Amino acid sequence: MKIGLIGNPNVGKSLIFSHLTGIGVEVSNYPGTTVDILSGISCLNRLPVEIIDLPGIYSLDGEGDEERLVLDLVLKKNFDALIVVLDAAHLERNLYLLLQVLEHHLPMVAVLNMADEAEKQGILIDTEELSRLTGVPVLLTAATIGKNIAEIIPIATEKASVGTYQVAYDRHIEGAVRTLMRVSGAPRVCSLLALQGIGTDTSLLEAAKTIAEEIEEEHRMPVSSLLAGNRHHGAAEIYHQVASRTQVKEMRGVDNWLLTPFPGVLIMVSILLSMLLTVFFVGSFFEELIVEAFEVGAIIPLQAANLDPLVYALLFSLVIAIQAGLGIAFPFVFTFYLLMSIVEDTGYMSRIAFLADRIMHRFGLHGQAIIPMVLGLGCNVPAIMAIRQIGTKRERHIAAFLITMVPCSARTVIIAGIVGVFVGLYAALSIYLIIFVLILLSGLVLSKITTGTQLGMVLEVPPLRIPSPVMVFTRAWIHIREFLVIAMPLLIISSIFLGLLGFYGILDIFEEITAPVMTGILGLPPFASTSLLFGILRKEMAFETLVVLAGTANLTEVMTQLQLYIFALVSTLFIPCISTIAVLYREQGLKTAIQISLYTVMLGFSVGALAYWISTIAL
Amino acid sequence: MDIAEREDTLLSLMRNARMTGNGAKHADIASYTGFSDQKIVSILHDLVLSGEVTDKGDGTYHLSNAGVIAAETVMRRHNILETFLQEMLGMDHEDAHAQACTMEHHTSDDTINRLRRFLKGSDECPTGCQRQRRRCSFKSLADCSQGDEVRIDAIRGCGRGGRLADLGLVPGELVTIKQRMSDTLLIRVKDCDIAISPEVARSVLVEVAP
């Protein structure tokens, strides 16, 4: 038995899913796309029921990856039953999706979630009437307080039924559908989709195209808008029959503060800053513990074991790769995602997008692009994966450039560990400032030179909600797992590769070759080139390697404060880490990945050289 | 007396007054409208009672002020309908006139106002809106201010049209502008809040208040 959960974003679908399946959730990538699908197992009468959480969508015939994917799965009749999760507090808009799903004639159940929220707003819903009108069982639930959740699976497995409601479309559309059905024998829903140019049957699509053109000529409107209008009309009719509303005074007190230029922007900046500070303090505390544990538990015994030099070099590389991965991933990235999930689940994220829309337009982006940029503060890898949501090729291209420049938590380690400790707090902050200005400038230039169209943001702003701790943890866990899966293997392979290079003395040659650049242009000691090279693995390894090569943790003994400052500046700006390059290649293609790498190398060196040049003049 | 009889009588009284400057005898009105003498007498009697026509006692009838206003409304309806039929649908003048004569009695004020706006709009931007946005009489969401409640007229162009339609932004839907921050809008549609960029707001045309 396989059951799919389908619904709009922000309707509490994921919370229902986690209530139904508990732990042991599996994330899978659907072949050909990059959309994540969660699946889990629930038990009913000792029989396993597989539950699939489909991505949140507004419509089945949209253009997004998510919508295409869900439509594909529904068309293939992949599910024995569907659970359509609707938001009872915003029922009218949600019914639109239900009406669309009904057209597919699959056994299904409608779950009206957020019953508590609807009640607070004075909305009463006659579920029996809704069930009578649509022909599918209707269940009122409230996932946040666990109301009626236990009944979902029994009803879905035993009572799910094919709906009877049919949207009354415009007579031209109905005529066209009848013609297509008669000519090709395709079911009604396929004919409707074909009219919008969706489907695989070429002869049906061709026939539909001619008819659709005629209809568009007649109505001066695309077929999809006609269909949408008719469906919304149907949804509104149903809604007025099943829902009654007692007037309750509207509560949007907090939003009055959050969404205005003042103090909204101020609140946003302070929330983001305090997030960063929390990540930094909590992260560095746990990082020290983990790094120390590795030091004592693995590296010291390894050094003491008296192994063959080659084996030692390999094992050492392996251990430091894992140490770096875990030392960063868990403390910094996990804390960051924990906070991030809170921001997302409260609904504050879309408010940030609203507030930032204007400034992002300056860079040829729009408000939604702020979400991956903020994510980039944790780690660039998932941030670049999040770019796909933000529209056109042009917007993705610009965002990819800017995100790779956003200082991730690993770069925070360098800035804090080198500059913050040995030079001073203000110096550390000045590096952030320099990076920030460079991001702004790059954005301005990129928006001028990148070709393509700009579409703008259309983003739902859900009501503010108190997040559920379970959901926050699950989401953070899924993020971190994604991160480990992508980053870890690369990290280990490249660490071993560099270890071998060092073992065969190639690194020494490299240092010799780059020495003129290092000392002449950047004013750094020759061994800095090796640590910059290691920085490509994971940014903070630049710092760790520097400590190893310098032979002391007290870096001021071997380098001046100026050298440390320039080193930190160069290594934070310099080329993205190997995992970021890999994900850039996967998401944006080889060309963009190379462009970005070259651009950042150039930027790092020129800014470093400039800093050194200014200092030689000034001092 | 039905609407058509009343309005035709008023119109013919007005035409007569414009041409001759005097009141009309009921025989004149009968020849204009094609009603029988008896019918005209009873219609005129009713109109005198309702105060739209005054009987001078010398067998001539005049429009009162209320009558003039009523007649002018009908006349305006007639003209708009005739223009629409002739200019936009390309009908002959004779046919357009005859059709307008029967349609004028049963067309609501709302329809007339919309037709008028339609005619006006198409006069001003004959080449479509993209090129001459400034001069066009259409208004988009981007031109609305905070707190406005407007009805969507049309969604222009491509791009985000599909997503907008899925979120409930379809022609005829009511939209409230909840918050405006520079040009970015937070709108409420079907009880849901949606943030949209300026370029998206410009693609949503809303009805201009009459």
Short mmCIF file of C-alpha atoms in Angstrom, two decimals, chain B:
data_model
loop_
_atom_site.label_atom_id
_atom_site.label_comp_id
_atom_site.label_asym_id
_atom_site.label_seq_id
_atom_site.Cartn_x
_atom_site.Cartn_y
_atom_site.Cartn_z
CA MET B 1 -46.37 51.65 -20.02
CA ASP B 2 -43.21 49.57 -20.37
CA ILE B 3 -39.61 50.80 -20.29
CA ALA B 4 -39.24 50.92 -24.06
CA GLU B 5 -42.45 52.92 -24.53
CA ARG B 6 -41.53 55.39 -21.84
CA GLU B 7 -38.01 55.93 -23.06
CA ASP B 8 -38.96 56.18 -26.71
CA THR B 9 -41.55 58.81 -25.87
CA LEU B 10 -39.04 60.79 -23.83
CA LEU B 11 -36.50 60.59 -26.64
CA SER B 12 -38.91 61.76 -29.28
CA LEU B 13 -40.01 64.66 -27.07
CA MET B 14 -36.39 65.64 -26.72
CA ARG B 15 -35.65 65.36 -30.45
CA ASN B 16 -38.70 67.42 -31.19
CA ALA B 17 -37.69 70.05 -28.69
CA ARG B 18 -34.21 70.25 -30.18
CA MET B 19 -35.49 70.58 -33.73
CA THR B 20 -38.39 72.94 -33.25
CA GLY B 21 -37.69 74.48 -29.89
CA ASN B 22 -41.30 73.87 -28.98
CA GLY B 23 -43.34 71.23 -27.28
CA ALA B 24 -44.71 68.37 -29.33
CA LYS B 25 -48.25 67.44 -30.15
CA HIS B 26 -49.18 63.87 -29.52
CA ALA B 27 -49.64 63.25 -33.20
CA ASP B 28 -45.96 64.19 -33.77
CA ILE B 29 -44.86 61.80 -31.10
CA ALA B 30 -46.99 59.06 -32.53
CA SER B 31 -45.40 59.47 -35.94
CA TYR B 32 -41.92 59.40 -34.43
CA THR B 33 -42.41 56.38 -32.30
CA GLY B 34 -44.90 54.46 -34.39
CA PHE B 35 -47.27 53.94 -31.48
CA SER B 36 -51.01 54.36 -31.91
CA ASP B 37 -52.63 57.66 -30.85
CA GLN B 38 -54.46 56.02 -27.99
CA LYS B 39 -51.29 54.49 -26.61
CA ILE B 40 -49.47 57.80 -26.81
CA VAL B 41 -52.20 59.53 -24.88
CA SER B 42 -52.02 57.01 -22.07
CA ILE B 43 -48.21 57.06 -21.99
CA LEU B 44 -48.15 60.84 -21.88
CA HIS B 45 -50.71 60.78 -19.15
CA ASP B 46 -48.50 58.49 -17.07
CA LEU B 47 -45.45 60.64 -17.72
CA VAL B 48 -47.28 63.76 -16.65
CA LEU B 49 -48.21 61.97 -13.45
CA SER B 50 -44.57 60.93 -12.81
CA GLY B 51 -43.50 64.54 -13.35
CA GLU B 52 -41.23 64.02 -16.32
CA VAL B 53 -43.53 65.72 -18.82
CA THR B 54 -45.64 68.84 -18.40
CA ASP B 55 -48.89 69.41 -20.27
CA LYS B 56 -49.13 73.04 -21.34
CA GLY B 57 -52.86 72.73 -21.90
CA ASP B 58 -52.60 73.82 -25.54
CA GLY B 59 -52.18 70.25 -26.74
CA THR B 60 -48.39 70.43 -26.63
CA TYR B 61 -46.19 68.54 -24.23
CA HIS B 62 -42.84 69.65 -22.80
CA LEU B 63 -40.11 67.79 -20.94
CA SER B 64 -39.70 68.81 -17.34
CA ASN B 65 -36.17 69.02 -15.84
CA ALA B 66 -36.44 65.46 -14.57
CA GLY B 67 -37.61 64.45 -18.02
CA VAL B 68 -34.62 66.09 -19.69
CA ILE B 69 -32.24 64.23 -17.42
CA ALA B 70 -33.97 60.91 -18.05
CA ALA B 71 -33.97 61.49 -21.79
CA GLU B 72 -30.31 62.46 -21.81
CA THR B 73 -29.39 59.25 -20.00
CA VAL B 74 -31.16 57.23 -22.65
CA MET B 75 -29.52 59.27 -25.35
CA ARG B 76 -26.08 58.67 -23.90
CA ARG B 77 -26.72 54.94 -23.71
CA HIS B 78 -27.86 54.97 -27.28
CA ASN B 79 -24.80 56.83 -28.47
CA ILE B 80 -22.35 54.57 -26.66
CA LEU B 81 -24.02 51.44 -27.92
CA GLU B 82 -24.18 52.79 -31.45
CA THR B 83 -20.51 53.78 -31.39
CA PHE B 84 -19.52 50.39 -30.03
CA LEU B 85 -21.52 48.50 -32.65
CA GLN B 86 -20.30 50.66 -35.47
CA GLU B 87 -16.66 51.34 -34.55
CA MET B 88 -15.64 48.22 -32.71
CA LEU B 89 -17.79 45.57 -34.35
CA GLY B 90 -17.85 47.21 -37.78
CA MET B 91 -21.64 47.21 -38.30
CA ASP B 92 -23.42 49.46 -40.84
CA HIS B 93 -24.60 52.77 -39.52
CA GLU B 94 -28.25 51.93 -40.17
CA ASP B 95 -28.05 48.52 -38.49
CA ALA B 96 -26.06 49.90 -35.60
CA HIS B 97 -28.64 52.61 -35.07
CA ALA B 98 -31.56 50.20 -35.21
CA GLN B 99 -29.86 47.76 -32.84
CA ALA B 100 -28.88 50.52 -30.42
CA CYS B 101 -32.52 51.67 -30.42
CA THR B 102 -33.68 48.35 -29.01
CA MET B 103 -30.62 47.61 -26.85
CA GLU B 104 -30.64 50.98 -25.09
CA HIS B 105 -33.70 50.07 -23.05
CA HIS B 106 -32.28 46.97 -21.46
CA THR B 107 -28.63 47.71 -20.92
CA SER B 108 -27.55 48.28 -17.34
CA ASP B 109 -25.56 51.32 -16.28
CA ASP B 110 -22.64 49.10 -15.39
CA THR B 111 -22.47 47.68 -18.91
CA ILE B 112 -22.66 51.16 -20.39
CA ASN B 113 -19.89 52.43 -18.12
CA ARG B 114 -17.67 49.51 -19.02
CA LEU B 115 -18.32 49.96 -22.69
CA ARG B 116 -17.53 53.63 -22.38
CA ARG B 117 -14.25 52.88 -20.63
CA PHE B 118 -13.45 50.27 -23.23
CA LEU B 119 -14.05 52.73 -26.05
CA LYS B 120 -12.05 55.39 -24.29
CA GLY B 121 -9.18 53.04 -23.56
CA SER B 122 -8.95 51.80 -27.10
CA ASP B 123 -8.94 55.35 -28.42
CA GLU B 124 -5.97 56.18 -26.31
CA CYS B 125 -3.84 53.17 -26.94
CA PRO B 126 -4.59 51.70 -30.31
CA THR B 127 -1.34 49.73 -30.48
CA GLY B 128 -1.70 47.82 -27.25
CA CYS B 129 -0.30 48.67 -23.90
CA GLN B 130 3.27 47.48 -23.94
CA ARG B 131 4.59 50.34 -26.01
CA GLN B 132 2.55 53.20 -24.64
CA ARG B 133 2.09 52.28 -21.05
CA ARG B 134 2.18 55.85 -19.82
CA ARG B 135 -0.59 57.07 -22.00
CA CYS B 136 -2.82 54.10 -21.46
CA SER B 137 -5.87 54.40 -19.27
CA PHE B 138 -5.22 51.03 -17.63
CA LYS B 139 -4.05 50.91 -14.08
CA SER B 140 -1.91 48.16 -12.62
CA LEU B 141 -1.43 46.91 -9.10
CA ALA B 142 1.83 48.85 -9.01
CA ASP B 143 -0.17 52.09 -9.17
CA CYS B 144 -2.28 51.26 -6.13
CA SER B 145 -1.49 52.51 -2.69
CA GLN B 146 -1.56 50.79 0.67
CA GLY B 147 -5.02 49.86 1.88
CA ASP B 148 -6.64 49.92 -1.57
CA GLU B 149 -9.08 47.22 -2.50
CA VAL B 150 -9.26 46.63 -6.23
CA ARG B 151 -10.62 44.11 -8.67
CA ILE B 152 -8.34 42.41 -11.17
CA ASP B 153 -9.11 43.18 -14.77
CA ALA B 154 -6.52 41.15 -16.59
CA ILE B 155 -3.08 39.64 -16.20
CA ARG B 156 -0.75 40.87 -18.85
CA GLY B 157 2.01 39.02 -20.55
CA CYS B 158 3.84 35.86 -19.79
CA GLY B 159 6.28 35.11 -17.05
CA ARG B 160 4.68 34.64 -13.71
CA GLY B 161 1.13 34.45 -15.08
CA GLY B 162 0.78 30.77 -14.31
CA ARG B 163 1.91 31.04 -10.72
CA LEU B 164 -0.27 34.11 -10.19
CA ALA B 165 -3.32 32.27 -11.49
CA ASP B 166 -2.61 29.32 -9.21
CA LEU B 167 -2.47 31.64 -6.23
CA GLY B 168 -5.88 33.03 -7.07
CA LEU B 169 -4.97 36.15 -9.05
CA VAL B 170 -7.50 35.72 -11.83
CA PRO B 171 -9.62 38.38 -13.53
CA GLY B 172 -12.56 39.39 -11.37
CA GLU B 173 -10.83 38.60 -8.08
CA LEU B 174 -10.69 41.20 -5.30
CA VAL B 175 -7.22 42.16 -4.07
CA THR B 176 -6.29 44.19 -1.02
CA ILE B 177 -2.93 45.91 -0.81
CA LYS B 178 -1.86 45.21 2.75
CA GLN B 179 1.59 46.66 2.71
CA ARG B 180 3.61 48.60 0.25
CA MET B 181 7.34 48.86 0.74
CA SER B 182 8.79 51.07 -1.94
CA ASP B 183 7.44 49.17 -4.93
CA THR B 184 7.23 45.71 -3.48
CA LEU B 185 3.69 44.79 -2.52
CA LEU B 186 2.14 42.51 0.03
CA ILE B 187 -1.31 41.70 -1.24
CA ARG B 188 -4.16 39.68 0.14
CA VAL B 189 -6.05 37.39 -2.20
CA LYS B 190 -8.56 34.80 -1.05
CA ASP B 191 -7.49 35.33 2.57
CA CYS B 192 -3.83 34.57 1.78
CA ASP B 193 -0.94 37.04 1.82
CA ILE B 194 1.36 37.12 -1.17
CA ALA B 195 4.50 39.19 -1.68
CA ILE B 196 5.10 40.34 -5.24
CA SER B 197 7.90 42.25 -6.94
CA PRO B 198 7.26 45.54 -8.75
CA GLU B 199 7.58 44.01 -12.20
CA VAL B 200 5.00 41.38 -11.30
CA ALA B 201 2.68 44.04 -9.87
CA ARG B 202 2.88 45.94 -13.13
CA SER B 203 1.63 42.93 -15.05
CA VAL B 204 -1.59 42.76 -13.04
CA LEU B 205 -4.09 45.21 -14.48
CA VAL B 206 -6.85 46.36 -12.18
CA GLU B 207 -10.13 48.08 -12.83
CA VAL B 208 -10.06 51.84 -12.90
CA ALA B 209 -12.69 53.28 -10.63
CA PRO B 210 -15.41 54.80 -12.82
#
